[in-house]
XYZ file of C-alpha atoms in Angstrom:
357
model
C -72.201 -17.922 -112.992
C -73.931 -19.474 -109.973
C -72.270 -22.607 -108.600
C -72.972 -24.026 -105.059
C -73.883 -27.014 -103.056
C -76.717 -26.662 -100.663
C -77.480 -29.437 -98.205
C -80.910 -29.625 -96.690
C -80.881 -31.013 -93.088
C -83.436 -33.806 -92.349
C -85.594 -32.546 -89.503
C -89.352 -31.876 -89.047
C -90.379 -28.487 -87.820
C -93.815 -27.832 -86.249
C -94.557 -24.140 -85.529
C -97.625 -22.634 -83.926
C -99.158 -21.438 -80.708
C -100.075 -24.450 -78.561
C -98.238 -26.974 -80.645
C -96.484 -28.414 -77.532
C -99.762 -30.144 -76.784
C -99.280 -32.412 -79.695
C -96.267 -34.083 -78.189
C -98.189 -37.084 -76.703
C -99.895 -37.889 -80.033
C -96.541 -37.668 -81.761
C -94.901 -40.075 -79.316
C -97.774 -42.499 -79.642
C -97.636 -42.355 -83.461
C -93.985 -43.341 -83.270
C -94.570 -46.068 -80.677
C -92.319 -44.275 -78.241
C -93.556 -45.048 -74.663
C -90.738 -44.050 -72.203
C -89.617 -40.482 -72.781
C -87.018 -38.851 -70.595
C -87.774 -35.196 -70.186
C -84.768 -32.877 -69.916
C -84.719 -29.437 -68.494
C -82.702 -26.984 -66.266
C -83.332 -26.325 -62.587
C -84.693 -22.879 -63.536
C -87.228 -24.351 -65.916
C -88.027 -27.389 -63.965
C -91.742 -26.368 -63.890
C -91.880 -26.580 -67.683
C -90.290 -30.056 -67.595
C -92.857 -31.209 -64.972
C -95.655 -29.704 -67.082
C -94.589 -31.599 -70.156
C -94.170 -34.820 -68.027
C -97.749 -34.393 -66.691
C -99.139 -33.752 -70.162
C -97.702 -36.961 -71.663
C -98.587 -38.890 -68.566
C -97.720 -42.577 -68.759
C -95.389 -41.947 -71.724
C -92.933 -40.134 -69.309
C -90.308 -42.438 -67.850
C -88.527 -39.671 -65.892
C -87.446 -36.021 -65.643
C -83.917 -34.791 -65.479
C -83.715 -31.216 -64.196
C -79.987 -30.674 -64.187
C -79.087 -29.431 -67.607
C -76.287 -26.819 -67.382
C -74.681 -24.121 -69.551
C -71.972 -25.204 -72.024
C -72.962 -28.986 -71.794
C -70.451 -30.200 -69.101
C -69.454 -33.865 -69.631
C -70.195 -34.823 -66.083
C -73.839 -33.724 -66.547
C -74.131 -35.897 -69.767
C -72.701 -38.870 -67.935
C -75.293 -38.429 -65.170
C -78.099 -38.138 -67.698
C -76.889 -41.212 -69.644
C -77.039 -43.192 -66.431
C -80.533 -42.096 -65.692
C -81.772 -42.814 -69.287
C -80.393 -46.297 -68.885
C -81.872 -46.885 -65.464
C -85.449 -45.740 -66.503
C -85.125 -47.550 -69.872
C -85.885 -44.487 -71.865
C -86.706 -44.914 -75.476
C -86.522 -41.202 -76.419
C -85.538 -37.781 -75.120
C -87.685 -34.596 -74.838
C -85.687 -31.493 -74.269
C -87.640 -28.382 -73.194
C -85.757 -25.133 -72.647
C -82.875 -23.179 -74.323
C -79.478 -24.095 -75.526
C -78.373 -25.732 -72.378
C -81.212 -28.315 -72.440
C -80.882 -28.797 -76.167
C -77.183 -29.323 -75.898
C -77.642 -32.067 -73.235
C -80.285 -33.762 -75.433
C -77.886 -33.856 -78.349
C -74.983 -35.100 -76.183
C -77.064 -37.962 -74.840
C -78.746 -38.779 -78.136
C -75.489 -38.971 -80.173
C -74.016 -41.392 -77.623
C -77.146 -43.609 -77.002
C -78.932 -43.478 -80.304
C -82.112 -42.343 -78.675
C -84.376 -40.130 -80.864
C -84.704 -36.658 -79.573
C -87.432 -33.986 -79.661
C -86.954 -30.435 -78.754
C -89.326 -27.800 -77.474
C -87.428 -24.447 -77.471
C -88.254 -21.665 -74.944
C -85.611 -19.203 -76.167
C -84.157 -17.887 -79.454
C -80.997 -19.961 -79.105
C -81.422 -21.865 -82.446
C -79.176 -24.832 -81.592
C -82.259 -27.190 -81.995
C -81.917 -27.046 -85.739
C -78.245 -27.468 -86.038
C -76.085 -30.733 -86.286
C -73.534 -29.090 -84.000
C -72.697 -30.076 -80.373
C -70.533 -28.045 -78.081
C -69.350 -29.773 -74.971
C -67.094 -28.673 -72.030
C -64.592 -30.738 -70.133
C -61.538 -29.586 -68.141
C -62.288 -25.859 -68.828
C -62.232 -26.399 -72.613
C -65.255 -26.254 -74.908
C -65.002 -28.310 -78.116
C -67.504 -28.654 -80.928
C -68.279 -31.328 -83.443
C -70.741 -31.721 -86.274
C -72.521 -34.812 -87.439
C -75.994 -35.641 -88.909
C -76.663 -37.846 -85.883
C -76.524 -34.798 -83.589
C -79.531 -33.078 -85.249
C -82.780 -33.399 -83.421
C -85.503 -35.140 -85.479
C -88.455 -32.938 -84.531
C -88.741 -29.464 -83.106
C -91.985 -28.018 -81.707
C -91.883 -24.241 -81.834
C -94.654 -22.987 -79.563
C -94.474 -19.143 -79.257
C -96.659 -19.325 -76.035
C -93.657 -20.653 -74.154
C -91.781 -17.314 -74.886
C -94.577 -14.929 -73.818
C -93.035 -14.592 -70.280
C -89.336 -14.256 -71.325
C -87.878 -11.275 -69.299
C -86.969 -8.277 -71.374
C -83.294 -8.659 -70.627
C -83.242 -12.173 -71.762
C -85.326 -11.514 -74.884
C -82.653 -8.983 -75.943
C -79.542 -11.235 -75.357
C -81.243 -14.304 -76.736
C -82.364 -12.426 -79.894
C -78.803 -11.016 -80.612
C -77.409 -14.544 -79.979
C -79.821 -15.704 -82.757
C -78.847 -12.843 -85.134
C -75.179 -13.807 -84.680
C -75.920 -17.119 -86.366
C -77.361 -15.457 -89.423
C -74.756 -12.730 -89.510
C -71.916 -15.148 -89.312
C -73.472 -17.405 -91.970
C -73.449 -14.575 -94.406
C -69.615 -14.541 -94.549
C -69.102 -18.320 -94.171
C -67.071 -19.910 -97.021
C -70.007 -22.276 -97.737
C -72.780 -19.729 -97.668
C -75.220 -20.380 -100.490
C -77.863 -18.212 -102.111
C -80.504 -20.043 -100.137
C -78.868 -19.340 -96.766
C -78.222 -15.805 -97.834
C -81.993 -15.355 -98.397
C -82.803 -16.996 -95.065
C -80.267 -14.875 -93.176
C -81.679 -11.688 -94.701
C -85.210 -12.725 -93.799
C -84.173 -13.838 -90.238
C -82.359 -10.562 -89.340
C -85.061 -8.317 -90.819
C -87.953 -10.061 -89.012
C -85.993 -10.194 -85.735
C -85.211 -6.438 -85.906
C -88.882 -5.667 -86.685
C -90.122 -7.814 -83.802
C -87.787 -6.547 -81.110
C -89.218 -3.010 -80.733
C -92.681 -4.427 -80.371
C -91.401 -6.661 -77.627
C -89.688 -3.829 -75.861
C -93.056 -1.979 -75.799
C -95.166 -5.035 -75.076
C -93.232 -8.143 -73.930
C -96.367 -10.366 -74.129
C -97.255 -9.330 -77.736
C -98.223 -12.748 -79.236
C -97.616 -11.739 -82.876
C -94.148 -10.245 -82.081
C -93.243 -13.378 -80.069
C -94.157 -15.581 -82.988
C -92.116 -13.435 -85.388
C -89.078 -13.549 -83.095
C -89.243 -17.262 -82.690
C -89.708 -17.713 -86.477
C -86.638 -15.494 -86.975
C -84.662 -17.592 -84.493
C -85.619 -20.750 -86.318
C -84.202 -19.239 -89.554
C -81.103 -18.020 -87.762
C -80.436 -21.461 -86.382
C -80.977 -23.098 -89.759
C -78.300 -20.708 -91.192
C -75.859 -21.727 -88.540
C -76.593 -25.473 -89.064
C -75.913 -25.185 -92.839
C -72.626 -23.232 -92.727
C -69.225 -23.110 -91.183
C -68.766 -21.194 -87.993
C -66.276 -18.346 -87.809
C -64.558 -16.066 -85.405
C -67.663 -14.972 -83.480
C -68.676 -18.409 -82.430
C -65.039 -19.494 -81.769
C -64.601 -16.573 -79.301
C -67.881 -17.323 -77.520
C -67.025 -20.978 -77.244
C -63.650 -20.026 -75.681
C -65.150 -17.426 -73.304
C -67.836 -19.848 -72.273
C -65.828 -23.079 -71.939
C -62.781 -21.568 -70.402
C -64.133 -18.669 -68.312
C -67.703 -20.019 -67.783
C -69.289 -16.728 -69.147
C -73.049 -16.969 -69.790
C -73.851 -17.860 -73.260
C -76.388 -15.454 -74.625
C -74.941 -12.291 -72.927
C -71.472 -13.220 -74.343
C -72.918 -13.493 -77.887
C -74.673 -10.205 -77.346
C -71.503 -8.467 -76.368
C -69.178 -9.954 -78.920
C -71.338 -9.707 -82.038
C -70.808 -5.995 -82.761
C -67.046 -6.387 -82.166
C -66.596 -9.311 -84.512
C -68.676 -7.524 -87.244
C -66.348 -4.573 -86.970
C -63.250 -6.805 -87.107
C -64.538 -8.603 -90.257
C -66.361 -5.823 -92.200
C -63.486 -4.939 -94.515
C -62.718 -8.579 -95.309
C -66.378 -9.470 -96.054
C -67.905 -6.305 -97.747
C -70.696 -8.264 -99.370
C -71.889 -9.961 -96.207
C -71.650 -6.618 -94.427
C -73.750 -4.917 -97.055
C -76.391 -7.671 -96.862
C -76.504 -7.396 -93.075
C -76.806 -3.532 -93.294
C -79.659 -3.785 -95.769
C -81.602 -6.334 -93.626
C -81.165 -4.125 -90.590
C -82.010 -0.909 -92.394
C -78.752 0.770 -91.328
C -75.356 1.711 -92.676
C -73.430 0.430 -89.730
C -74.896 -2.855 -88.366
C -72.186 -3.214 -85.712
C -72.993 0.178 -84.221
C -76.799 -0.418 -84.582
C -76.624 -3.546 -82.604
C -74.264 -2.005 -79.927
C -76.521 1.083 -79.560
C -79.669 -1.043 -79.355
C -78.237 -3.154 -76.504
C -76.972 -0.089 -74.786
C -80.330 1.631 -74.994
C -82.178 -1.366 -73.680
C -79.676 -1.593 -70.724
C -78.264 -4.894 -72.073
C -74.719 -6.202 -71.506
C -72.002 -4.470 -73.479
C -68.859 -5.253 -71.358
C -67.335 -8.572 -70.721
C -66.029 -7.292 -67.471
C -69.576 -7.145 -66.178
C -69.832 -10.983 -66.741
C -66.634 -11.607 -64.687
C -63.991 -11.484 -67.473
C -60.738 -9.760 -66.618
C -57.856 -8.347 -68.681
C -55.622 -11.178 -67.606
C -57.725 -13.627 -69.663
C -57.304 -11.891 -72.981
C -53.943 -13.622 -73.736
C -55.480 -17.015 -73.078
C -58.366 -16.295 -75.418
C -56.064 -15.260 -78.198
C -53.892 -18.346 -77.724
C -56.916 -20.544 -78.087
C -58.271 -18.692 -81.114
C -55.099 -19.052 -82.984
C -54.325 -22.598 -81.893
C -57.521 -24.015 -83.465
C -59.074 -21.319 -85.589
C -62.470 -21.484 -87.243
C -62.865 -20.291 -90.842
C -62.959 -16.534 -90.851
C -62.739 -13.858 -93.722
C -60.234 -11.616 -91.784
C -56.910 -13.216 -90.602
C -56.461 -13.630 -86.860
C -53.956 -10.793 -86.168
C -52.893 -10.660 -82.621
C -52.782 -6.920 -82.347
C -56.337 -6.571 -83.857
C -57.685 -9.371 -81.763
C -56.231 -7.829 -78.572
C -57.737 -4.477 -79.300
C -61.133 -6.040 -80.150
C -61.153 -8.044 -76.979
C -60.132 -5.025 -74.901
C -62.969 -2.974 -76.364
C -65.394 -5.714 -75.583
C -63.975 -6.089 -72.081
C -64.434 -2.365 -71.312
C -67.767 -2.040 -73.140
C -66.467 0.468 -75.697
C -67.914 0.978 -79.076
C -67.009 -1.821 -81.432
C -64.781 0.125 -83.689
C -62.887 1.964 -81.048
C -59.244 2.295 -82.094
C -59.499 -1.010 -84.032
C -56.478 -1.256 -86.405
C -57.481 -1.636 -90.093
């Protein structure tokens, strides 16, 4: 008999081509007159474009958001927000910018608005990951969740093929891990199934035609669903590994997710057969871990941690951190299996290569 608790997160989602142009009216409706726009150096042009569009409602632009949300960047942004007397935050970009907005908002109480340009999904989660002293820690609280997200597919039309791939697999990792989370509900299961299926149908279109407007909208829709799945469930081994690799070794976020997802699926498949079957059905394959690995390999995407700068000497430290503060996971954290899995990922081998049962 069904028995579950499903918690709906309180956020407003606006989805549609060109919807970013509604920001000024939204701010005016809420009587917000001094927005601090946040972005990365690489996407500074987008930040300036939004600043120009909202005109006198922009109090300043911070172009220094960085991967893994370093605490020193948060402190700098807090100081700027105070000096310009900001009354809200507008984050435009991917997970780095969204993370910075969350970090500042949860400390200052400033309302935050997000305009995503990737498939990261963190804009719809009440989760914040921050890095200090080569350690990435995460926390979850309602106050972390952005209040409004503007999903404008037009901002993803120019995403490079390589980043489209890694960001999409990053998104699918959220849905895949939600399927075997201890608090997965029937609603989340449906959302995860839809998310993975839509993303897998959109990607071949984007490989053939990167600016395909319909496929870009489908991928962004799938990313929203994936992020929502992550926001409503407990994270597991995949996200813990990626947090350790990012926080301690400064590996890039999306490529790390892209490499690790097939390996963690192989690690967990016997301990979570129902979730594995759901994922296989959504993807239209019998072996989802191999399907993802082969897709990334075929598209010349990253399959080896060594290509990101990871070395064999770091494996022991990763295992130590995984076992010291583990996330919920269906399969136990066995040192031998973890070492084999990480060695496979380091070398770029197939995800089930010599992995002990």
